[in-house]
Short mmCIF file of C-alpha atoms and ligand atoms in Angstrom, two decimals:
data_model
loop_
_atom_site.label_atom_id
_atom_site.label_comp_id
_atom_site.label_asym_id
_atom_site.label_seq_id
_atom_site.Cartn_x
_atom_site.Cartn_y
_atom_site.Cartn_z
CA MET A 2 115.11 107.56 99.47
CA ASP A 3 114.70 104.03 99.40
CA ASN A 4 114.85 103.42 95.55
CA LYS A 5 114.44 99.68 96.11
CA MET A 6 110.90 100.52 97.52
CA ARG A 7 109.98 102.44 94.12
CA VAL A 8 106.61 101.72 92.37
CA THR A 9 107.09 101.62 88.53
CA VAL A 10 104.76 101.56 85.57
CA ASP A 11 105.08 99.25 82.62
CA TYR A 12 103.65 100.18 79.29
CA ASN A 13 105.17 98.11 77.00
CA TYR A 14 102.01 96.41 76.37
CA MET A 15 100.33 99.37 75.18
CA MET A 16 102.73 100.10 72.74
CA ALA A 17 102.67 99.09 68.77
CA LYS A 18 106.04 97.40 69.03
CA PHE A 19 104.43 94.82 70.82
CA LEU A 20 100.63 95.31 69.85
CA GLY A 21 100.81 96.06 66.25
CA ASP A 22 98.25 98.34 64.62
CA LYS A 23 96.06 97.89 68.06
CA GLY A 24 98.83 99.45 69.84
CA ILE A 25 100.21 103.16 70.41
CA LYS A 26 103.03 104.34 68.16
CA ASP A 27 105.70 106.43 69.65
CA SER A 28 105.16 108.91 67.09
CA GLU A 29 101.43 109.52 68.76
CA LEU A 30 103.10 110.02 71.91
CA GLU A 31 105.18 112.13 70.36
CA THR A 32 102.12 114.15 68.89
CA LEU A 33 100.90 114.60 72.25
CA LYS A 34 103.69 116.13 73.89
CA ASP A 35 102.77 119.53 74.08
CA LYS A 36 99.14 118.94 75.32
CA ALA A 37 100.45 116.53 77.83
CA ALA A 38 103.01 119.24 79.04
CA LYS A 39 99.89 121.65 79.06
CA ALA A 40 97.88 119.20 81.31
CA TYR A 41 101.03 118.74 83.53
CA ASP A 42 101.47 122.85 83.86
CA TYR A 43 98.04 123.33 85.05
CA VAL A 44 98.17 120.56 87.74
CA LYS A 45 101.39 122.48 88.54
CA GLU A 46 100.16 125.96 88.43
CA ASN A 47 97.34 124.92 90.36
CA ARG A 48 98.54 122.62 93.14
CA GLY A 49 96.92 123.64 96.48
CA ARG A 50 94.26 125.52 95.72
CA ASP A 51 91.78 125.25 97.66
CA ASP A 52 89.04 127.32 95.22
CA LEU A 53 89.90 124.26 92.72
CA PHE A 54 89.94 121.61 95.17
CA MET A 55 93.34 120.96 94.26
CA GLY A 56 94.17 120.81 98.03
CA TRP A 57 95.33 117.31 98.44
CA THR A 58 98.48 117.61 96.31
CA GLU A 59 99.81 119.05 99.71
CA LEU A 60 98.57 116.91 101.97
CA PRO A 61 101.89 115.19 102.04
CA TYR A 62 103.86 118.24 103.38
CA ASN A 63 101.19 120.28 105.33
CA GLN A 64 100.13 118.14 108.26
CA ASN A 65 102.92 117.52 110.59
CA GLU A 66 100.85 119.26 113.71
CA ILE A 67 97.61 117.19 112.42
CA VAL A 68 99.89 113.70 111.98
CA ALA A 69 100.87 114.42 115.77
CA ASP A 70 97.55 114.70 116.93
CA ILE A 71 96.06 112.24 115.36
CA ILE A 72 98.66 109.69 116.47
CA GLU A 73 98.34 110.78 120.01
CA THR A 74 94.56 110.53 119.89
CA ALA A 75 94.64 106.94 117.98
CA GLU A 76 97.24 105.99 120.91
CA GLN A 77 94.45 106.81 123.30
CA VAL A 78 91.33 105.02 121.39
CA ARG A 79 93.58 102.01 120.93
CA LYS A 80 93.77 101.86 124.90
CA LYS A 81 90.19 102.90 125.47
CA PHE A 82 87.96 101.02 123.03
CA LYS A 83 87.25 97.58 122.01
CA TYR A 84 85.84 98.85 118.21
CA PHE A 85 86.33 101.49 116.06
CA VAL A 86 83.54 102.26 113.40
CA VAL A 87 83.94 104.71 110.79
CA LEU A 88 80.63 106.19 109.69
CA GLY A 89 80.86 107.64 105.87
CA ILE A 90 79.97 106.86 102.45
CA GLY A 91 81.88 107.86 99.21
CA GLY A 92 85.17 109.29 99.62
CA SER A 93 84.81 109.49 103.77
CA ALA A 94 84.64 105.22 103.75
CA LEU A 95 86.35 103.78 100.62
CA GLY A 96 89.75 105.34 101.60
CA PRO A 97 89.48 104.05 105.06
CA ILE A 98 88.18 100.49 104.32
CA MET A 99 90.80 100.03 101.57
CA ALA A 100 94.06 101.25 103.55
CA PHE A 101 92.96 98.84 106.45
CA ASN A 102 92.54 95.96 103.64
CA ALA A 103 96.19 96.85 101.97
CA LEU A 104 97.99 97.14 105.33
CA LYS A 105 96.48 94.80 108.08
CA HIS A 106 95.66 90.75 108.52
CA LEU A 107 93.30 89.90 105.97
CA HIS A 108 91.28 88.59 109.02
CA TYR A 109 92.33 91.09 111.31
CA ASN A 110 89.00 91.25 113.33
CA GLU A 111 88.82 87.57 113.68
CA LEU A 112 92.28 87.67 115.32
CA PRO A 113 92.77 86.96 119.02
CA ASP A 114 93.20 90.16 120.82
CA SER A 115 96.80 89.13 121.52
CA LYS A 116 97.55 88.58 117.97
CA ARG A 117 95.31 92.13 116.92
CA ASN A 118 96.95 94.38 119.26
CA GLY A 119 93.96 97.43 118.46
CA PRO A 120 90.29 97.88 118.11
CA LYS A 121 88.34 95.83 115.96
CA PHE A 122 87.45 97.82 112.54
CA TYR A 123 84.38 98.34 110.66
CA VAL A 124 83.76 100.94 107.95
CA GLU A 125 79.45 101.22 107.71
CA ASP A 126 79.11 103.12 104.43
CA ASN A 127 75.78 101.73 102.91
CA VAL A 128 72.01 102.15 104.61
CA ASP A 129 71.04 98.94 104.18
CA PRO A 130 69.00 97.99 107.53
CA VAL A 131 70.39 94.09 107.46
CA ARG A 132 74.27 95.52 107.57
CA MET A 133 73.50 98.06 110.27
CA SER A 134 71.73 95.23 112.42
CA ALA A 135 74.30 93.20 111.76
CA LEU A 136 76.93 95.68 112.70
CA LEU A 137 75.26 95.87 116.28
CA ASP A 138 75.39 92.49 116.55
CA VAL A 139 78.83 92.10 116.53
CA ILE A 140 79.72 95.35 118.41
CA GLU A 141 79.00 96.88 121.67
CA PRO A 142 78.24 100.46 121.28
CA GLU A 143 79.37 101.67 124.79
CA LYS A 144 83.00 100.10 123.90
CA THR A 145 82.84 101.49 120.38
CA CYS A 146 84.62 104.87 118.95
CA PHE A 147 82.50 106.09 116.29
CA ASN A 148 84.16 108.33 113.64
CA VAL A 149 81.77 110.15 111.85
CA ILE A 150 82.99 111.48 108.47
CA SER A 151 81.05 113.62 106.51
CA LYS A 152 81.96 117.25 105.22
CA SER A 153 78.77 118.68 104.69
CA GLY A 154 77.16 116.90 107.53
CA ALA A 155 74.12 116.68 105.23
CA THR A 156 74.80 113.24 103.49
CA SER A 157 71.66 111.36 104.27
CA GLU A 158 73.30 108.19 104.82
CA THR A 159 75.99 108.95 107.01
CA MET A 160 73.66 111.19 108.95
CA ALA A 161 70.94 108.50 109.40
CA GLN A 162 73.79 106.39 110.79
CA TYR A 163 74.55 109.08 113.23
CA LEU A 164 71.21 109.53 114.31
CA ILE A 165 70.83 105.49 115.09
CA ILE A 166 74.04 105.37 116.68
CA ALA A 167 73.67 108.59 118.74
CA ASP A 168 70.19 107.06 119.93
CA ILE A 169 71.38 104.15 121.27
CA LEU A 170 74.37 105.44 122.79
CA LYS A 171 72.43 108.19 124.47
CA THR A 172 70.14 104.99 125.68
CA LYS A 173 72.90 103.25 127.10
CA GLY A 174 73.68 106.61 128.84
CA VAL A 175 76.59 107.54 127.18
CA ASN A 176 77.79 110.96 126.97
CA LEU A 177 78.26 110.81 122.70
CA PRO A 178 81.29 113.16 122.60
CA GLU A 179 82.87 110.47 124.87
CA ASN A 180 82.33 107.91 122.00
CA MET A 181 82.51 110.11 119.16
CA ILE A 182 85.14 111.87 116.94
CA PHE A 183 83.92 114.08 114.12
CA THR A 184 86.08 114.45 110.74
CA THR A 185 84.30 117.19 109.27
CA ASP A 186 84.67 121.04 107.22
CA ALA A 187 86.36 123.32 109.76
CA ASN A 188 83.64 125.35 110.24
CA ARG A 189 80.37 124.71 108.31
CA GLY A 190 78.15 121.70 108.42
CA ASN A 191 75.66 119.94 110.76
CA LEU A 192 78.39 118.25 112.47
CA ILE A 193 79.67 121.67 113.38
CA LYS A 194 76.16 122.75 114.69
CA ILE A 195 75.82 119.26 116.80
CA ASP A 196 79.28 119.72 118.26
CA LYS A 197 78.08 123.28 119.12
CA SER A 198 75.06 121.84 120.98
CA PHE A 199 77.35 119.85 123.29
CA GLY A 200 79.20 123.01 123.98
CA GLY A 201 82.03 122.09 121.47
CA ALA A 202 82.66 119.01 123.38
CA PHE A 203 83.55 116.48 120.37
CA LYS A 204 86.94 116.17 119.20
CA LYS A 205 87.19 117.05 115.56
CA TYR A 206 89.69 116.86 112.94
CA VAL A 207 89.18 119.13 109.94
CA LEU A 208 88.23 117.63 106.41
CA PRO A 209 90.31 120.52 104.75
CA ASP A 210 88.38 123.22 102.24
CA GLY A 211 90.03 122.11 99.18
CA VAL A 212 89.96 118.50 99.56
CA GLY A 213 87.18 116.20 98.19
CA GLY A 214 85.82 113.34 99.40
CA ARG A 215 87.41 110.94 96.48
CA PHE A 216 91.13 112.70 97.26
CA SER A 217 90.87 112.89 101.14
CA GLU A 218 92.44 109.94 102.05
CA MET A 219 95.68 111.23 103.03
CA CYS A 220 94.00 113.85 105.10
CA PRO A 221 92.14 112.96 108.68
CA VAL A 222 89.75 111.00 106.84
CA GLY A 223 91.87 108.39 106.15
CA LEU A 224 94.97 109.05 108.60
CA LEU A 225 92.87 108.79 112.06
CA PRO A 226 91.45 105.31 111.33
CA ALA A 227 94.75 104.02 109.83
CA ALA A 228 96.69 105.40 112.97
CA VAL A 229 94.02 103.76 115.24
CA LEU A 230 95.00 100.52 113.40
CA GLY A 231 98.70 101.23 113.89
CA ILE A 232 99.36 101.85 110.43
CA ASP A 233 102.64 103.89 110.08
CA ILE A 234 100.79 107.31 108.35
CA LYS A 235 104.06 109.10 108.46
CA ALA A 236 105.70 106.97 106.20
CA MET A 237 102.28 106.22 103.81
CA LEU A 238 102.57 110.45 103.62
CA ALA A 239 106.25 109.97 102.90
CA GLY A 240 105.33 107.66 100.09
CA ALA A 241 103.07 110.22 98.55
CA ALA A 242 105.55 112.73 98.27
CA TYR A 243 108.24 110.59 96.94
CA MET A 244 105.76 109.85 94.04
CA ASP A 245 104.93 113.41 93.79
CA GLY A 246 108.81 113.89 93.15
CA LEU A 247 109.05 111.10 90.66
CA CYS A 248 106.15 112.98 88.91
CA SER A 249 107.86 116.58 88.74
CA LYS A 250 108.83 116.23 85.02
CA PRO A 251 106.34 117.50 81.95
CA GLU A 252 107.71 114.56 79.87
CA THR A 253 105.86 111.35 79.73
CA ASP A 254 108.88 109.26 79.76
CA ASN A 255 110.08 110.51 82.93
CA ASN A 256 106.69 111.32 84.49
CA PRO A 257 104.51 107.74 85.52
CA ALA A 258 101.56 109.50 86.28
CA LEU A 259 101.78 111.46 83.34
CA ALA A 260 102.39 108.53 81.16
CA CYS A 261 99.29 106.59 82.47
CA ALA A 262 97.08 109.79 81.91
CA VAL A 263 98.35 109.89 77.97
CA LEU A 264 98.18 106.45 77.62
CA GLN A 265 94.69 106.38 78.96
CA TYR A 266 93.57 109.59 76.94
CA ILE A 267 94.84 107.99 73.80
CA SER A 268 92.75 104.94 74.31
CA MET A 269 89.69 106.91 75.51
CA LYS A 270 89.85 108.82 72.09
CA GLN A 271 90.18 105.07 70.42
CA GLY A 272 86.84 104.31 71.82
CA LYS A 273 88.04 102.50 74.33
CA ASN A 274 85.80 102.74 77.20
CA ILE A 275 86.19 100.25 79.95
CA ASN A 276 89.06 101.29 82.67
CA VAL A 277 89.97 98.00 84.55
CA LEU A 278 91.88 97.83 87.23
CA MET A 279 92.97 94.55 88.35
CA PRO A 280 95.47 94.06 91.31
CA TYR A 281 96.85 90.58 91.65
CA SER A 282 96.84 90.97 95.66
CA ASP A 283 94.13 90.58 98.09
CA ASN A 284 95.31 93.05 100.04
CA LEU A 285 94.69 95.49 97.27
CA LYS A 286 91.71 94.11 95.98
CA LEU A 287 89.77 97.56 97.74
CA ILE A 288 92.35 99.75 95.70
CA ALA A 289 90.13 98.77 92.83
CA ASP A 290 86.85 100.21 94.48
CA TRP A 291 88.33 103.50 95.91
CA TYR A 292 90.07 104.01 92.32
CA CYS A 293 86.79 103.31 90.56
CA GLN A 294 85.20 106.46 92.77
CA LEU A 295 88.24 108.57 91.86
CA TRP A 296 88.15 107.55 88.19
CA ALA A 297 84.37 107.56 87.72
CA GLU A 298 83.40 110.95 89.91
CA SER A 299 86.19 112.80 88.40
CA LEU A 300 86.16 112.17 84.76
CA GLY A 301 82.30 111.54 84.21
CA LYS A 302 81.66 115.01 82.98
CA ALA A 303 78.75 116.49 81.02
CA VAL A 304 80.62 119.31 79.68
CA ASP A 305 84.29 120.80 79.14
CA TYR A 306 85.74 124.08 80.31
CA ASP A 307 84.67 125.46 77.17
CA GLY A 308 80.64 124.86 77.39
CA ASN A 309 81.06 121.78 74.54
CA VAL A 310 78.76 118.85 75.41
CA VAL A 311 81.41 116.26 76.01
CA ASN A 312 79.88 113.37 77.96
CA ALA A 313 83.56 112.47 79.13
CA GLY A 314 84.74 109.59 80.98
CA THR A 315 85.27 105.86 80.88
CA THR A 316 83.67 103.24 83.12
CA PRO A 317 86.11 101.92 85.72
CA VAL A 318 85.44 98.37 86.46
CA LYS A 319 87.48 96.43 89.73
CA SER A 320 88.49 93.19 88.89
CA LEU A 321 90.99 90.90 90.96
CA GLY A 322 93.97 88.23 89.86
CA VAL A 323 93.83 85.76 89.78
CA THR A 324 90.43 85.28 90.83
CA ASP A 325 88.68 86.97 87.45
CA GLN A 326 90.73 85.08 85.44
CA HIS A 327 88.28 82.33 86.13
CA SER A 328 85.56 85.30 85.52
CA GLN A 329 86.26 88.54 83.48
CA VAL A 330 89.51 87.64 81.59
CA GLN A 331 87.66 85.47 78.75
CA LEU A 332 85.76 88.69 77.88
CA TYR A 333 88.94 91.03 78.33
CA ILE A 334 90.89 88.97 75.74
CA GLU A 335 87.88 87.85 72.80
CA GLY A 336 85.37 90.30 73.63
CA PRO A 337 85.29 93.67 72.11
CA TYR A 338 88.11 95.94 71.75
CA ASP A 339 86.80 98.87 74.13
CA LYS A 340 89.20 98.01 77.27
CA VAL A 341 92.24 99.23 79.30
CA ILE A 342 93.70 96.81 81.89
CA THR A 343 95.99 98.08 84.38
CA PHE A 344 97.28 95.45 86.65
CA ILE A 345 99.12 96.08 89.72
CA SER A 346 101.92 93.46 90.74
CA VAL A 347 103.64 92.80 93.79
CA GLY A 348 107.55 92.20 94.01
CA LYS A 349 107.27 90.43 97.19
CA TYR A 350 104.16 89.41 99.36
CA ALA A 351 103.97 89.58 102.73
CA CYS A 352 104.51 86.20 103.57
CA GLU A 353 105.36 82.96 101.36
CA MET A 354 103.63 79.89 101.27
CA PRO A 355 105.35 76.82 99.61
CA ILE A 356 103.13 74.42 97.78
CA ALA A 357 103.88 70.88 99.08
CA TYR A 358 104.92 68.18 96.79
CA GLY A 359 102.49 65.09 96.45
CA CYS A 360 100.63 63.44 93.34
CA GLU A 361 103.42 63.08 91.29
CA ASP A 362 101.90 60.28 89.32
CA ILE A 363 99.44 63.37 87.94
CA PRO A 364 101.09 65.52 85.96
CA ASP A 365 98.57 68.38 85.94
CA VAL A 366 98.79 68.64 89.65
CA GLY A 367 102.57 67.25 90.82
CA PHE A 368 104.29 69.61 88.70
CA LEU A 369 102.67 72.38 91.33
CA GLY A 370 104.83 70.83 94.18
CA GLY A 371 108.20 72.42 95.09
CA HIS A 372 106.72 76.10 93.75
CA THR A 373 105.40 78.77 95.86
CA MET A 374 101.96 80.56 96.05
CA GLN A 375 104.08 83.91 95.14
CA GLU A 376 105.47 82.12 92.32
CA LEU A 377 102.39 80.96 91.00
CA ILE A 378 100.12 84.23 91.60
CA GLN A 379 103.21 86.13 89.88
CA ALA A 380 103.23 83.52 86.65
CA GLU A 381 99.87 84.17 86.42
CA ASN A 382 100.07 87.75 86.38
CA LYS A 383 102.63 87.59 83.73
CA ALA A 384 101.01 85.14 81.45
CA THR A 385 97.44 86.77 81.40
CA ALA A 386 99.45 90.36 80.70
CA TYR A 387 101.14 88.36 78.05
CA ALA A 388 98.41 86.53 76.39
CA LEU A 389 96.18 90.14 76.34
CA MET A 390 99.28 91.48 74.38
CA ARG A 391 99.01 88.46 72.22
CA ALA A 392 95.23 89.20 71.43
CA GLY A 393 95.98 92.92 70.98
CA ARG A 394 94.72 94.26 74.03
CA MET A 395 96.13 97.19 75.77
CA ASN A 396 97.53 96.54 78.86
CA TYR A 397 100.08 98.05 81.49
CA THR A 398 101.18 97.24 84.91
CA ILE A 399 102.07 99.41 88.14
CA ASN A 400 104.76 97.31 89.70
CA MET A 401 104.43 97.71 93.85
CA PRO A 402 107.86 96.22 95.03
CA GLU A 403 106.00 95.42 98.20
CA VAL A 404 102.55 96.26 99.74
CA ASN A 405 103.36 98.68 102.65
CA GLU A 406 102.95 102.12 103.83
CA PHE A 407 105.40 103.61 101.90
CA THR A 408 104.28 102.20 98.43
CA LEU A 409 100.57 102.33 99.21
CA GLY A 410 101.31 106.14 99.59
CA GLN A 411 103.01 106.18 96.36
CA LEU A 412 100.12 104.06 94.52
CA MET A 413 97.72 106.42 95.81
CA TYR A 414 99.69 109.38 94.84
CA LEU A 415 100.02 108.11 91.34
CA LEU A 416 96.43 107.17 90.78
CA GLU A 417 95.41 110.78 92.03
CA LEU A 418 97.96 112.44 89.90
CA GLN A 419 97.10 110.25 86.66
CA THR A 420 93.26 111.05 87.16
CA ALA A 421 94.36 115.34 87.63
CA TYR A 422 96.17 114.98 84.31
CA THR A 423 93.61 112.91 82.45
CA GLY A 424 90.89 115.63 83.45
CA ALA A 425 93.40 118.24 82.42
CA LEU A 426 93.99 116.41 79.04
CA LEU A 427 89.86 116.27 78.73
CA ASN A 428 89.69 120.29 79.40
CA ILE A 429 87.00 119.33 82.22
CA ASN A 430 86.61 120.20 85.92
CA THR A 431 88.00 117.10 87.46
CA PHE A 432 87.31 118.04 91.17
CA ASN A 433 83.52 118.72 91.08
CA GLN A 434 80.45 116.49 90.91
CA PRO A 435 77.33 117.55 90.18
CA GLY A 436 75.57 114.19 88.85
CA VAL A 437 76.05 113.11 92.81
CA GLU A 438 74.77 116.62 93.92
CA ASP A 439 71.52 115.62 91.94
CA GLY A 440 70.78 112.37 93.11
CA LYS A 441 71.56 113.63 96.88
CA LYS A 442 68.55 116.22 96.12
CA ALA A 443 66.02 113.83 94.57
CA THR A 444 66.79 111.74 98.17
CA PHE A 445 65.98 114.85 99.87
CA ALA A 446 62.42 115.53 98.03
CA LEU A 447 61.29 111.63 98.50
CA LEU A 448 61.84 111.91 102.01
CA GLY A 449 59.91 115.25 102.55
CA LYS A 450 63.15 117.10 103.41
CA LYS A 451 62.02 120.87 103.91
CA GLY A 452 62.75 123.22 100.99
CA TYR A 453 62.13 120.10 98.13
CA GLU A 454 58.79 120.10 98.21
CA ALA A 455 58.60 121.52 94.21
CA GLN A 456 60.70 118.83 93.31
CA LYS A 457 58.85 116.27 94.97
CA SER A 458 55.69 117.41 93.20
CA GLU A 459 58.01 117.41 89.86
CA MET A 460 58.98 113.79 90.50
CA ALA A 461 55.42 112.35 91.51
CA ALA A 462 54.58 113.72 88.15
CA SER A 463 57.25 112.18 86.08
CA PRO A 464 56.40 109.51 83.59
CA SER A 465 59.37 107.46 85.17
CA PHE A 466 56.66 106.59 87.72
CA ASP A 467 54.18 105.41 85.05
CA LYS A 468 53.15 101.72 85.52
CA LYS A 469 52.66 101.09 82.13
CA TYR A 470 56.37 99.92 81.81
CA ILE A 471 56.25 97.67 84.73
CA VAL A 472 56.06 93.79 84.30
O1 PA5 B 522 83.73 112.70 96.45
C1 PA5 B 522 83.07 112.98 97.17
O2 PA5 B 522 83.35 114.10 97.20
C2 PA5 B 522 81.69 112.24 97.61
O3 PA5 B 522 81.77 110.77 97.29
C3 PA5 B 522 81.66 112.30 99.08
O4 PA5 B 522 82.86 112.11 100.06
C4 PA5 B 522 80.61 111.88 99.46
O5 PA5 B 522 79.43 112.46 98.87
C5 PA5 B 522 80.48 112.19 101.18
O6 PA5 B 522 80.29 113.64 101.11
P1 PA5 B 522 80.44 113.90 102.73
O7 PA5 B 522 81.75 113.93 102.90
O8 PA5 B 522 79.62 115.49 102.61
O9 PA5 B 522 79.08 113.58 103.78
#
């Protein structure tokens, strides 16, 4: 395996050696050794279990046939369609848009056809009417392949989008299965019912039973859109498998995901309740959105496995280097000691941009000439980490040698495993989302869905609708 493409974690600036009494002592890591090993064992022993929603651990290994099928379908889509639109929300949207942003040209849709070499790409998650209308202004629905992604087929946002698009296509005389691919549960759910009403004519991909939305980027949810974009999905899965191999030991100094989990756990216990992810790369900007869902939905839990009320979790914050140096970093350096900052650094950017000479008579500007933008962004990344360390602020860095399919696969798997280990350390169910379900039910009640009448009456009578406190 190509060791030069190995993703690594540098956690020096979390430690007392650099942060003094604001840092973690080696002895604290030692004290947690057994607990960390137990968390490791929990994840190892339950790998692949559908009933625990841990099927995602095996995705790098068990999809050969599906991958071949996806690549074939993607080729046809690339030939036949001018646009590819994902309709989905949450885990069904954040992964596909993140991989698109990470691995394709940053202005992909604006490229001329000859340079883009594939359909224009959109991911529509929100149900803001302005956004849907804007999409319809820039696509031609009859020349668009719509990938409807929903495990349940009962998510109001996705199904509202489906109804709107299905109606438009019907009006244009398009047979829906010609222009739509469903990614959904194998047997259950409303997309299966819709497919049956068309005699099973839709092309369908399965969102496997044991894979929750936020862990689904490396199943057909993410693989089909990626393949349509010409992304090497085999290399992405190989990257995930490689990281899995790097995390096969129960010791923190031998397992990058376990190390990150333990660092996060210790800082959580110290009351640091904000978890910032700050990639220094525009290509990786949306990994922070994807991670926010992964971390927040997985760890934000009211009770632990023993029934204790724990209200677990820390608040993930997305940030972008260097942009947010001019926005949030002041707070990180001088505000409350309530954060851990995770940087993602890039060793070699996809291209280089020399900074021209000029303004030699203005020293504040002239010193830049002859350097490159890569040098500048990397220097600012190092300098920010150093300044935070000097201010006693915990931070660590995930190093990506380059941003490519293989390293992105590693990064995703690292963050997924880190989340699973942290959940195990907290003794909570990492893989359910009861809070999200409550919100979905309340929406059903407000919009008059059958079966939710009692909840509707309860909500109408609720004091939260009392006008007294509206100004
Ligand atoms: O992580 C999750 O499980 C959620 O974010 C879901 O992906 C999201 O709610 C969409 O659900 P569904 O796939 O059923 O439409």
